[in-house]
Coordinates of C-alpha atoms in Angstrom, one line a residue:
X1 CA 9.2 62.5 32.1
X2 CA 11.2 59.3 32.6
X3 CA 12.8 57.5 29.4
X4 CA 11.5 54.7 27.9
X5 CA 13.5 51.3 29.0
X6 CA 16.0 49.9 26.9
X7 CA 16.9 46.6 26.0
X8 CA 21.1 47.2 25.8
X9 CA 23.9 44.7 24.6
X10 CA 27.9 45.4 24.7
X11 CA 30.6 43.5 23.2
X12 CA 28.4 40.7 21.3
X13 CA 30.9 38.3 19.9
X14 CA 28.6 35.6 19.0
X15 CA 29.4 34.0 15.9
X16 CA 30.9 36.1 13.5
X17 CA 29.6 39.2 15.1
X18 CA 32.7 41.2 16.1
X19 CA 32.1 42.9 19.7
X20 CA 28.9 45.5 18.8
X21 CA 26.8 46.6 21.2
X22 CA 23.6 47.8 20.3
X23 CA 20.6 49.5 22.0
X24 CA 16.8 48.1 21.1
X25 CA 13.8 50.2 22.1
X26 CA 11.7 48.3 24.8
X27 CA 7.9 47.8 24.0
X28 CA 8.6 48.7 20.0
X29 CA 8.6 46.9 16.8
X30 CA 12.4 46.6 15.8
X31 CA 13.2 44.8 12.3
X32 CA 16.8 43.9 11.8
X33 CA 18.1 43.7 8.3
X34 CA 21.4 43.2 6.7
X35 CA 22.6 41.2 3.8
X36 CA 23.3 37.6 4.1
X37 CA 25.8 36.5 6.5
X38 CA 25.8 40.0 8.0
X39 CA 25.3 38.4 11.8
X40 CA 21.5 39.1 11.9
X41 CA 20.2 35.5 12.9
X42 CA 23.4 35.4 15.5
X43 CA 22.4 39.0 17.2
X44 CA 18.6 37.9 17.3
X45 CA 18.3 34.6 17.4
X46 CA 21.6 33.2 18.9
X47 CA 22.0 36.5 21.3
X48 CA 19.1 38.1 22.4
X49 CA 16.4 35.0 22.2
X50 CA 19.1 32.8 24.0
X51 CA 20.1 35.2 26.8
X52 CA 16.0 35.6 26.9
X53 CA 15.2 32.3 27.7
X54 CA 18.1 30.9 29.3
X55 CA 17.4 33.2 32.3
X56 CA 13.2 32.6 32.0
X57 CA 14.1 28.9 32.7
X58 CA 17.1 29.3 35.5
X59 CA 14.1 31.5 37.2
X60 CA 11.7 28.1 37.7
X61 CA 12.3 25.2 39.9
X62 CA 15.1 22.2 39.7
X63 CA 12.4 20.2 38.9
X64 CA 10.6 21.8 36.7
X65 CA 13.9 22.8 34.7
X66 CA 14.4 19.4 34.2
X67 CA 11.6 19.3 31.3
X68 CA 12.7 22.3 29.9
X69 CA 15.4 22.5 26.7
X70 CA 18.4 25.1 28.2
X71 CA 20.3 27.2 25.6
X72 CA 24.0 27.6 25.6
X73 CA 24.8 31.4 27.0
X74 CA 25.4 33.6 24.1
X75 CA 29.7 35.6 23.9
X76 CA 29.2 39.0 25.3
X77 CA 30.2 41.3 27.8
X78 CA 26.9 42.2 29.4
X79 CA 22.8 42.6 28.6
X80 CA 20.2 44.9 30.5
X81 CA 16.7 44.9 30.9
X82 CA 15.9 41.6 28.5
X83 CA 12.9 39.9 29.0
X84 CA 11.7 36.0 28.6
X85 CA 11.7 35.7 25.1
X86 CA 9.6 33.8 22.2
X87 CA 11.0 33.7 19.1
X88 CA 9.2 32.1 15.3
X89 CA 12.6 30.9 13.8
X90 CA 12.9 30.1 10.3
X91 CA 13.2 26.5 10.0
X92 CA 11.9 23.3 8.4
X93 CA 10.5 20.9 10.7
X94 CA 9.5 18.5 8.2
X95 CA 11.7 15.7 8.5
X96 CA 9.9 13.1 6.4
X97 CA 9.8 13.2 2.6
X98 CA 6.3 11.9 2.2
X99 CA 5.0 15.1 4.7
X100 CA 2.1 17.4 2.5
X101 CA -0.4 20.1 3.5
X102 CA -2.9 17.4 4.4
X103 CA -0.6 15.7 7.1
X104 CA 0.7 18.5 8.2
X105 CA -2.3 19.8 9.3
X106 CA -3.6 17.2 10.5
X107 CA -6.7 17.2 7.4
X108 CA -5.3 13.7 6.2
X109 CA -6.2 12.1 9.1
X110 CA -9.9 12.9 9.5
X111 CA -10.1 12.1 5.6
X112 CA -9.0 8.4 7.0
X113 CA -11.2 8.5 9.7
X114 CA -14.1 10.0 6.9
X115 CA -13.2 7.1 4.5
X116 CA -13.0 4.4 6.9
X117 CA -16.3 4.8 8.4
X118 CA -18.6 5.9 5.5
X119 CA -16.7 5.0 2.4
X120 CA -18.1 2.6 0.0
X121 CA -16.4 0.3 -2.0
X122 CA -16.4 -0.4 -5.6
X123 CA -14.8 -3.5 -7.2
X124 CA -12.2 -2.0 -9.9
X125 CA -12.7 -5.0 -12.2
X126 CA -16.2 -4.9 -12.7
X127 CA -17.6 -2.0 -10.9
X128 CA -20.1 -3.8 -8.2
X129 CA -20.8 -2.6 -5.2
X130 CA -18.6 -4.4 -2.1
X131 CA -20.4 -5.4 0.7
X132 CA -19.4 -7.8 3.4
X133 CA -22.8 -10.3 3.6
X134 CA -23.7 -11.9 6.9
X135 CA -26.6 -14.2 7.7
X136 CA -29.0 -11.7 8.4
X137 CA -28.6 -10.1 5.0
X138 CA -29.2 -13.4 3.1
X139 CA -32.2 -13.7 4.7
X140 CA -33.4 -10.4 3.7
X141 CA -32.6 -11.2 0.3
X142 CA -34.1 -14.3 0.3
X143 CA -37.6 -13.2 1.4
X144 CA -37.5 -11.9 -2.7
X145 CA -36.0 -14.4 -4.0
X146 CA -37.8 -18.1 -2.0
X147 CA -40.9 -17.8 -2.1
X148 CA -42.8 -20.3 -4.3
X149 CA -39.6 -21.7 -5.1
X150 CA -38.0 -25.4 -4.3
X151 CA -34.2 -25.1 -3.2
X152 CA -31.6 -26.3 -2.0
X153 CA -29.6 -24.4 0.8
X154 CA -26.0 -25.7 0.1
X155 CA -22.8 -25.1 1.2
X156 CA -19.6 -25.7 -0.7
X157 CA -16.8 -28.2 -0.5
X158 CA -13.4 -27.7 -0.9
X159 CA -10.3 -25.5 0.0
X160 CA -10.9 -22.3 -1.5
X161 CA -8.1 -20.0 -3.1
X162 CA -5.5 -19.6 -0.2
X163 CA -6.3 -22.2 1.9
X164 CA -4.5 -25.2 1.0
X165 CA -0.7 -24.6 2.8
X166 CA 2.1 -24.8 0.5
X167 CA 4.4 -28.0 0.3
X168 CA 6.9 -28.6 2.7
X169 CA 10.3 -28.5 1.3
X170 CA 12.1 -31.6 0.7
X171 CA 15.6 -32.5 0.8
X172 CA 17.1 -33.5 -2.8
X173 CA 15.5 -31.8 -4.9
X174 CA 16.8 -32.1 -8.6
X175 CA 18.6 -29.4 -10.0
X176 CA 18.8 -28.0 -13.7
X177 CA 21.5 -28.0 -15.7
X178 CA 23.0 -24.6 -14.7
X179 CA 23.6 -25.7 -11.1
X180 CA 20.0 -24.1 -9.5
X181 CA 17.4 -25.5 -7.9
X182 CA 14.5 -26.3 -10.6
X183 CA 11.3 -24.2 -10.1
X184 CA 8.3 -26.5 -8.5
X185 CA 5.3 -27.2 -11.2
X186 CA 2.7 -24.9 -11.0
X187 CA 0.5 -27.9 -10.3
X188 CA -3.1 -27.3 -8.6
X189 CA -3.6 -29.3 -5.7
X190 CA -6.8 -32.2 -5.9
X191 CA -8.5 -34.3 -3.7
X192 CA -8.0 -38.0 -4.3
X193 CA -10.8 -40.6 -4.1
X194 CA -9.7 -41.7 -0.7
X195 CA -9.5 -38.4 0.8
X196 CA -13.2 -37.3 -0.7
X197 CA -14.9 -40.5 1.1
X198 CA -13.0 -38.8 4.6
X199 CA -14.4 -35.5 3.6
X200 CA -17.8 -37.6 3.0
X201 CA -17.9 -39.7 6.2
X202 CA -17.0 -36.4 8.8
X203 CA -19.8 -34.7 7.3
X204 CA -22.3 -37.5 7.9
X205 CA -20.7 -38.2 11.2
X206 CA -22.0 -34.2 11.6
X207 CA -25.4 -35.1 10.5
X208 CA -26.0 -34.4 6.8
X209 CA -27.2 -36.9 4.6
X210 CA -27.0 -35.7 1.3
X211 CA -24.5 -33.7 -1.6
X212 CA -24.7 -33.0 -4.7
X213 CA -22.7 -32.1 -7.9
X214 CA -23.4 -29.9 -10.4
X215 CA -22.0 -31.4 -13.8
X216 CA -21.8 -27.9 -15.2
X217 CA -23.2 -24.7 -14.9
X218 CA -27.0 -24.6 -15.5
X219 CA -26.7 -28.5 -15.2
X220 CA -29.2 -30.4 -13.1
X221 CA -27.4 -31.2 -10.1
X222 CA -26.5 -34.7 -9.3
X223 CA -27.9 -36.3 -5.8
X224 CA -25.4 -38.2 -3.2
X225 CA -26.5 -40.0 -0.5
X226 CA -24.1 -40.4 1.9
X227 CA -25.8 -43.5 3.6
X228 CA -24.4 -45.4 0.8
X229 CA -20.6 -44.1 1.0
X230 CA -18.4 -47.2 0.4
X231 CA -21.1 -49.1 -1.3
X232 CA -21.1 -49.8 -5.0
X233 CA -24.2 -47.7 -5.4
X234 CA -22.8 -44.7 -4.3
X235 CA -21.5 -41.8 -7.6
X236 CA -17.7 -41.9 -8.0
X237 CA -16.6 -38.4 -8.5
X238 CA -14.0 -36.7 -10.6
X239 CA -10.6 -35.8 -8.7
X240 CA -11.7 -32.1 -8.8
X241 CA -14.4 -32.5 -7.9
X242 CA -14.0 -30.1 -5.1
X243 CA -11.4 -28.1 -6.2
X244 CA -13.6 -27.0 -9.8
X245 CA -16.6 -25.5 -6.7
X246 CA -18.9 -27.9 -8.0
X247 CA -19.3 -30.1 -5.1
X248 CA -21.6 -28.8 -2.1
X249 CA -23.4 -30.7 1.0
X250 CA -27.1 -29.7 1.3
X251 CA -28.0 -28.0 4.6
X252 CA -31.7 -27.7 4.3
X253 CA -34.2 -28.3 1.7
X254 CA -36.4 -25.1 1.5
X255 CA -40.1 -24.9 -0.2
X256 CA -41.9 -21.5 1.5
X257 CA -44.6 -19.7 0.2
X258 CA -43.9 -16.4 2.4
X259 CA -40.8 -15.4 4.7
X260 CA -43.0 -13.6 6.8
X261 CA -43.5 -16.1 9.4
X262 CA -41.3 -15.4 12.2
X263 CA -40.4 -19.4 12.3
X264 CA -39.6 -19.9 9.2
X265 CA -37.1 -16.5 9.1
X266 CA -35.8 -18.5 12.2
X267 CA -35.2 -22.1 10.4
X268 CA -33.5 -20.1 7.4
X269 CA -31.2 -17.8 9.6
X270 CA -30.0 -21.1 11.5
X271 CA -29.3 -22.9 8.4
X272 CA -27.5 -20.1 6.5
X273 CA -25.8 -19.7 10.1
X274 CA -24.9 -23.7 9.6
X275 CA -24.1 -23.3 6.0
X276 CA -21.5 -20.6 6.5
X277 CA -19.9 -22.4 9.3
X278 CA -19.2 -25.5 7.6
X279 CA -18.5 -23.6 3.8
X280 CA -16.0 -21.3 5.5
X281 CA -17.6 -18.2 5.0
X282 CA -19.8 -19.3 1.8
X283 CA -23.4 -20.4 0.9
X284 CA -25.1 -21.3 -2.4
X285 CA -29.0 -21.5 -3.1
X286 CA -29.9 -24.0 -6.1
X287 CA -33.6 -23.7 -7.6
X288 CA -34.3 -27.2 -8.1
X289 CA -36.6 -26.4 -11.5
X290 CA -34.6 -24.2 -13.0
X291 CA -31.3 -25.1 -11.5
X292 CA -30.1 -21.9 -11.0
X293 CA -27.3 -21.4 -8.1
X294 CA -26.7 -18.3 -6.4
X295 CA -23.3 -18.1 -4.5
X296 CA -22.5 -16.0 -1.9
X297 CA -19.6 -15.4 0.2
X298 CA -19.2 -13.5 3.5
X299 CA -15.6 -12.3 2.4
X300 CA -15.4 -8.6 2.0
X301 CA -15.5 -9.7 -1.4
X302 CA -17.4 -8.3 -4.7
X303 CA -20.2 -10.6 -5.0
X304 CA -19.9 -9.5 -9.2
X305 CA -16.7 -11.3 -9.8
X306 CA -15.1 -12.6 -6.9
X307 CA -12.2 -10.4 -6.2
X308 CA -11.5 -10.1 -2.4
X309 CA -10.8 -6.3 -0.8
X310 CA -9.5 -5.3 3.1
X311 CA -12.4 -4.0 4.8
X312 CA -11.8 0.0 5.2
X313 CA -9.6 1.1 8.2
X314 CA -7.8 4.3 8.7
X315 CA -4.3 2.5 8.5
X316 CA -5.3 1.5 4.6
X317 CA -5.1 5.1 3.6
X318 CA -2.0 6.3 5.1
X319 CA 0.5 6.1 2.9
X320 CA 2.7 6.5 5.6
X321 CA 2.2 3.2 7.3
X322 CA 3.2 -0.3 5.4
X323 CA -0.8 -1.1 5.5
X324 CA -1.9 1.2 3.1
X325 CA 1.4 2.0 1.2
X326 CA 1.8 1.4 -2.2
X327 CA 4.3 -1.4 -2.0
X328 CA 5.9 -0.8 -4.9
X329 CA 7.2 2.3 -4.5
X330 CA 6.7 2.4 -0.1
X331 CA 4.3 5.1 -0.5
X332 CA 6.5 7.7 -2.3
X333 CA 4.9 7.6 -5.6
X334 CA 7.6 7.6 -7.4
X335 CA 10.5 5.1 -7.9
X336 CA 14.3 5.0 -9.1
X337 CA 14.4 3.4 -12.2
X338 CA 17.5 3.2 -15.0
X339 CA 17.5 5.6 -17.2
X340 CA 18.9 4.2 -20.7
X341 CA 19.8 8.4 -21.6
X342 CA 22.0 8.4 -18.2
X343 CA 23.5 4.7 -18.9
X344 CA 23.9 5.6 -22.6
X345 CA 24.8 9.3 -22.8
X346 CA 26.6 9.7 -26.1
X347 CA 24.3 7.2 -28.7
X348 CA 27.3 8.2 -31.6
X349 CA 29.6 5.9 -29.4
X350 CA 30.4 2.4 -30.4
X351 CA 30.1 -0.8 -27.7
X352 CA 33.6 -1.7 -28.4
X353 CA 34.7 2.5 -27.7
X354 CA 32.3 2.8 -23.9
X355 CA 28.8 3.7 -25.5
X356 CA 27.7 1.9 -22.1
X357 CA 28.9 4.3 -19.5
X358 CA 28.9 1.9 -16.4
X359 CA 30.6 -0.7 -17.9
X360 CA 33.6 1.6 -18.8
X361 CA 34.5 2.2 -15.6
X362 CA 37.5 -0.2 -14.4
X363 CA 35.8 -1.6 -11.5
X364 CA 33.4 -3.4 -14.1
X365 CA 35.2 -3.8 -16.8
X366 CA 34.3 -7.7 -16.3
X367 CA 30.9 -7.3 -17.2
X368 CA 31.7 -5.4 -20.5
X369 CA 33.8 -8.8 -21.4
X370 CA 31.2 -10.4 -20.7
X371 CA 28.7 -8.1 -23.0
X372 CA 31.2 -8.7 -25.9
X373 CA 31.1 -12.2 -25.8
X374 CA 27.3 -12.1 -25.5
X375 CA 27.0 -9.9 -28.6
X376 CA 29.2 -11.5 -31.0
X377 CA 27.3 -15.0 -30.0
X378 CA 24.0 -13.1 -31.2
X379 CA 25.5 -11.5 -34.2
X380 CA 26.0 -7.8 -32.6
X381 CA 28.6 -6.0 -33.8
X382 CA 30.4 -4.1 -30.8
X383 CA 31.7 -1.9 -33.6
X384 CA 28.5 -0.2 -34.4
X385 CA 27.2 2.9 -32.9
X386 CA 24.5 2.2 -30.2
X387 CA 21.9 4.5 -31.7
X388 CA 22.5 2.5 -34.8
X389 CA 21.4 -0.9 -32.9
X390 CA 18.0 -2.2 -34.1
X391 CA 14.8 -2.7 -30.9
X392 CA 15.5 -6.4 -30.6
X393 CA 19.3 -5.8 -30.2
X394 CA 19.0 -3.3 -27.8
X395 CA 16.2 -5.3 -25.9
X396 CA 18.7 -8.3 -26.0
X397 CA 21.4 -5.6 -24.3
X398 CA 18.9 -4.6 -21.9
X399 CA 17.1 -7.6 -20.8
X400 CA 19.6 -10.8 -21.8
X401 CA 18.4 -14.1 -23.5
X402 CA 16.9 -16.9 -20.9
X403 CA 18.3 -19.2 -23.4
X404 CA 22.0 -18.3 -23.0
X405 CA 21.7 -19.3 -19.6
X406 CA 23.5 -22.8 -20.6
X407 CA 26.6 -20.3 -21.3
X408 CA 28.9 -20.1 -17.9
X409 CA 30.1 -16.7 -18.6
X410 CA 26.3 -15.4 -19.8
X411 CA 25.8 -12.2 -20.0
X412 CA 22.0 -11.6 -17.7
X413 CA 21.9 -8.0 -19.4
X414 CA 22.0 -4.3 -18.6
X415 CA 19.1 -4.5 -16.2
X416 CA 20.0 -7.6 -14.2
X417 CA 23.7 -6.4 -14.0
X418 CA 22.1 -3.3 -11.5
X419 CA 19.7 -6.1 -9.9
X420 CA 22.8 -7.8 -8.8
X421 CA 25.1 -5.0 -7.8
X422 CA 22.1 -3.9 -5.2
X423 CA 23.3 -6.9 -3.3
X424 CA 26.3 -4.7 -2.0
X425 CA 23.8 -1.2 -1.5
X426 CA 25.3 -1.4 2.1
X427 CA 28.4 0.1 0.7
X428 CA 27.9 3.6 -0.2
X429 CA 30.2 4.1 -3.6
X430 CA 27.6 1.2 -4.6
X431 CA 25.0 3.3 -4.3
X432 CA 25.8 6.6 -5.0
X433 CA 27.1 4.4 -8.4
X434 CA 23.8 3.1 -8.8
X435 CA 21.9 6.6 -8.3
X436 CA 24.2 8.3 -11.2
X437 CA 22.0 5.7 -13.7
X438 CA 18.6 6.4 -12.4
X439 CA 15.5 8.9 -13.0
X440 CA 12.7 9.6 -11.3
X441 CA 9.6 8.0 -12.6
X442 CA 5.5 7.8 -11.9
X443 CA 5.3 4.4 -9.9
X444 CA 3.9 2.2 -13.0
X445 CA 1.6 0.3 -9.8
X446 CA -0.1 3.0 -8.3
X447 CA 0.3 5.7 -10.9
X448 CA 1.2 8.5 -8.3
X449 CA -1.8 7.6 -5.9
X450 CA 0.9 6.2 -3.3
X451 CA -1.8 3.5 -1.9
X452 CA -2.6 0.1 -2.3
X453 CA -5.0 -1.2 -4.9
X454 CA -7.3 -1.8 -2.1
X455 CA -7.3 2.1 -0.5
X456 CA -8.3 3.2 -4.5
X457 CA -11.7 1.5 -5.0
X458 CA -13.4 2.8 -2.0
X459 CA -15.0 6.1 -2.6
X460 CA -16.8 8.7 -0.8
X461 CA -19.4 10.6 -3.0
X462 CA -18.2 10.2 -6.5
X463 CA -14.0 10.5 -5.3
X464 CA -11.3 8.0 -4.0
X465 CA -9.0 9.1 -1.5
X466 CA -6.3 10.2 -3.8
X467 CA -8.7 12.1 -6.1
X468 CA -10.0 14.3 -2.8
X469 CA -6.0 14.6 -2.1
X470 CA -5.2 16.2 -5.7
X471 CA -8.0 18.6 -5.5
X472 CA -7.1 22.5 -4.9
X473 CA -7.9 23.6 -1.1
X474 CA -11.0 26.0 -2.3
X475 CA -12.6 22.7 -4.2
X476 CA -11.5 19.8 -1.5
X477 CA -13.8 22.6 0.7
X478 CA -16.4 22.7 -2.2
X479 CA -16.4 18.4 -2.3
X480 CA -17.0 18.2 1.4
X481 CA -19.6 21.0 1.4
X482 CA -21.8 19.3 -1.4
X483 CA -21.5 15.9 0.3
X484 CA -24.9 13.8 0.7
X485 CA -24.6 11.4 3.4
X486 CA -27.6 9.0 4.7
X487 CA -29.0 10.5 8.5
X488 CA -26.8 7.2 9.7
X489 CA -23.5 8.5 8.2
X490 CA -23.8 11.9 9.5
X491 CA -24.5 10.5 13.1
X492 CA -21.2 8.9 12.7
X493 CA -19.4 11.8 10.7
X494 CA -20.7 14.8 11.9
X495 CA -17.5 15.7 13.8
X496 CA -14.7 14.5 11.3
X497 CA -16.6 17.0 8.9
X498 CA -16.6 19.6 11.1
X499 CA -13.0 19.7 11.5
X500 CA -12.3 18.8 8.3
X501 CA -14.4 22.1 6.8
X502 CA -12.8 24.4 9.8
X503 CA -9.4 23.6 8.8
X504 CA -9.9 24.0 4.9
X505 CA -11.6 26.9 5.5
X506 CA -8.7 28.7 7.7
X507 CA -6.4 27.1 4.8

């Protein structure tokens, strides 16, 4: 009977190992053990895996060698009978800080995908379903709400919020007293007299021959004919007019009985079609006996309260990519804030004797002058112990006065004093200075979720993104189990949920 094949290795000087040979049976399960820093990684890893696959790989082709990652030969005086080798070695290939179990495994992404295409949103101010409205929704909803009705099919005048461009800058502007440039007047924007008779005569140039102007909400709305712009006769408007949304230019005059004519659903599609063209994406209907007015917007926008949301997309729930990432704290989560226990570690300590820790260093010893001068002008006394100091003194210590800004060597406070040093972050004693002050906290934005406001209020079932995220593996598989979904969604989500389940369930 023939002995079993060994796998034999003499005078293995790899690493720290000093000239062993050994002798591993061949077709056996071998464990190597050994306290730490005993040379077991170097034998196995660095010895027998690298002799392993450096001679798999100089057995192929130039070319395809070429694609392949060659190991450096391993110190030792010979090796028998080793075969190509594949080896599990203990390391961390995570490289990114924001990696979980869900990206890692790939579940995160068909979450986005599963959000994206079936997720509904919900405005977080008041709770309203979002929906994007087109043309051929409004005329759905109008076949309940026209009939037997006299309206008015309007469409609103105006810039709305966002579309007026900022001012250009100016040269010479005045400054303030303390040398910078004055802050411009938070001023809104209005439409003069002059430019509302342009606005008038393009729109009559387009064919429309009449506007009107709702006074007030509830008001009876005042007529306009534009055949008589620039004639005494015709209404002279406020200056907001069209900035206050009360201005609109009628599009059609409806009075239907039914919507179930197929012409008259065509005259109504064509005019809201008209209507949202020339109100940039909005459309009113005003009941001319009760003057009611129902405003719409085809914004991805809640039709509740106003408040405009991104239309779902994967990128919005990665907080991996500057789309969906918190911007606060990029997606981390967490952010580096001061910590007044770091910056103030001995409370028993007087101003005068270093109680704030930073400022006793020599390097900024200038800012400590300038805290002195900055206390004993607000009655402070550097003499008493900081945990002594009432709220408003330490808040003044913290956070500065505005009203000392007059003051050339003002003191902006605590806070702004780190603000300003992050100027020179490039340099790394700066920040490794800065770091010795700060804590980890919950990002006061996103509360931990790590995603914009926007990637919160959609929800699938009863849970946002983040919620599914936080759940335990056995109940994130339980939430996609019990998930009720319309014979449309499924068509579209059939397989993101099938690997989604397959991988929780291996998990």
């Amino acid at each position: 009977m023939t002995k079993p094949r060994s796998i034999r290795l003499f005078g293995v000087r790899q690493n720290n190992l000093k000239n062993i040979s050994v002798e591993i049976p061949f077709r056996e399960l071998t464990v190597v053990t050994g306290l730490s820093g005993s040379g077991k990684s170097s034998l196995v890893f660095d010895t027998l895996y690298a002799e392993g696959q450096r001679r798999y790989v100089e057995s192929l082709s130039t070319y395809t060698r070429q694609f392949l990652a060659k190991m450096p030969k391993p110190e030792l005086d010979r090796i028998e009978s080793v075969p190509p080798a594949i080896a599990l070695e203990q390391k961390n290939h995570v490289v990114n800080s924001r990696s979980t179990v869900g990206t890692q495994t790939e579940i995160v992404d068909y979450l986005r995908l599963l959000y994206a295409k079936v997720g509904r949103t919900f405005c977080l101010d008041c709770g309203t379903e979002v929906k994007k409205i087109s043309a051929e929704t409004l005329v759905e909803w109008g076949t309940d709400w026209l009939p037997k009705k006299k309206a008015y099919l309007l469409a609103p005048l105006g810039a709305r919020e966002g579309d007026v461009p900022p001012p250009k800058k100016t040269k010479g502007k005045k400054k303030s007293s303390g040398g910078k440039k004055a802050p411009p007047k938070s001023k809104a924007k209005t439409l003069g007299p002059a430019t509302l008779d342009a606005l008038f005569s393009v729109i009559r140039e387009q064919g429309f021959q009449r506007a009107v102007y709702l006074p007030k909400a509830g008001a009876e709305a005042v007529s306009l004919d534009l055949g008589e712009l620039g004639t005494p006769a015709f209404l002279k408007l406020p200056k907001d007019a069209a900035e206050s949304g009360r201005l609109f230019v009628v599009v059609d005059r409806l009075r239907v009985t039914a919507l179930d004519d197929p012409e008259t659903r065509s005259r109504l599609a064509d005019s809201i079609d008209q209507g949202l063209r020339l109100g940039k994406g909005r459309v009113a209907f005003y009941d001319l006996d009760s003057f009611e007015l129902k405003t719409f917007d085809a914004r991805y926008a809640c039709i509740g309260c106003g408040r405009e949301y991104r239309e779902p997309e994967p990128q919005l729930f990665a907080f991996n990519n500057p789309l969906g990432a918190c911007s606060h704290c990029s997606g981390f989560g967490y952010t580096l804030e001061l910590d007044e226990g770091l910056v103030v570690p001995d409370p028993s300590k007087t101003l005068k004797n270093g109680a704030i820790d930073p400022f006793s260093k020599p390097s900024f010893s200038d800012w400590q002058s300038e805290m002195f001068r900055f206390a004993e002008r607000h009655g402070i006394s550097i003499g008493k112990r900081y945990r002594e100091l009432t709220q408003s003194e330490r808040r003044l210590l913290w956070d500065g006065d505005p009203s000392d800004e007059k003051n050339h060597d003002r003191f902006p406070g605590i806070r702004q004093c780190f603000e300003e040093l992050k100027k020179w972050k490039y340099k790394l004693h700066i920040r490794v200075f800065i770091r010795r002050y700060q804590s980890q906290s919950l990002c006061p934005v996103c509360l931990g979720s790590r995603l914009q406001a926007d990637a919160l209020a959609v929800r699938v079932g009863e849970l946002n993104f983040p919620k599914v995220l936080e759940l335990p593996i056995i109940d994130s598989l339980a939430w996609i189990r019990s998930l009720k979904l319309t014979a449309a969604q499924k068509k579209i989500a059939t397989e993101i949920f099938q690997q989604v389940e397959r991988r929780l369930s291996f998990l």
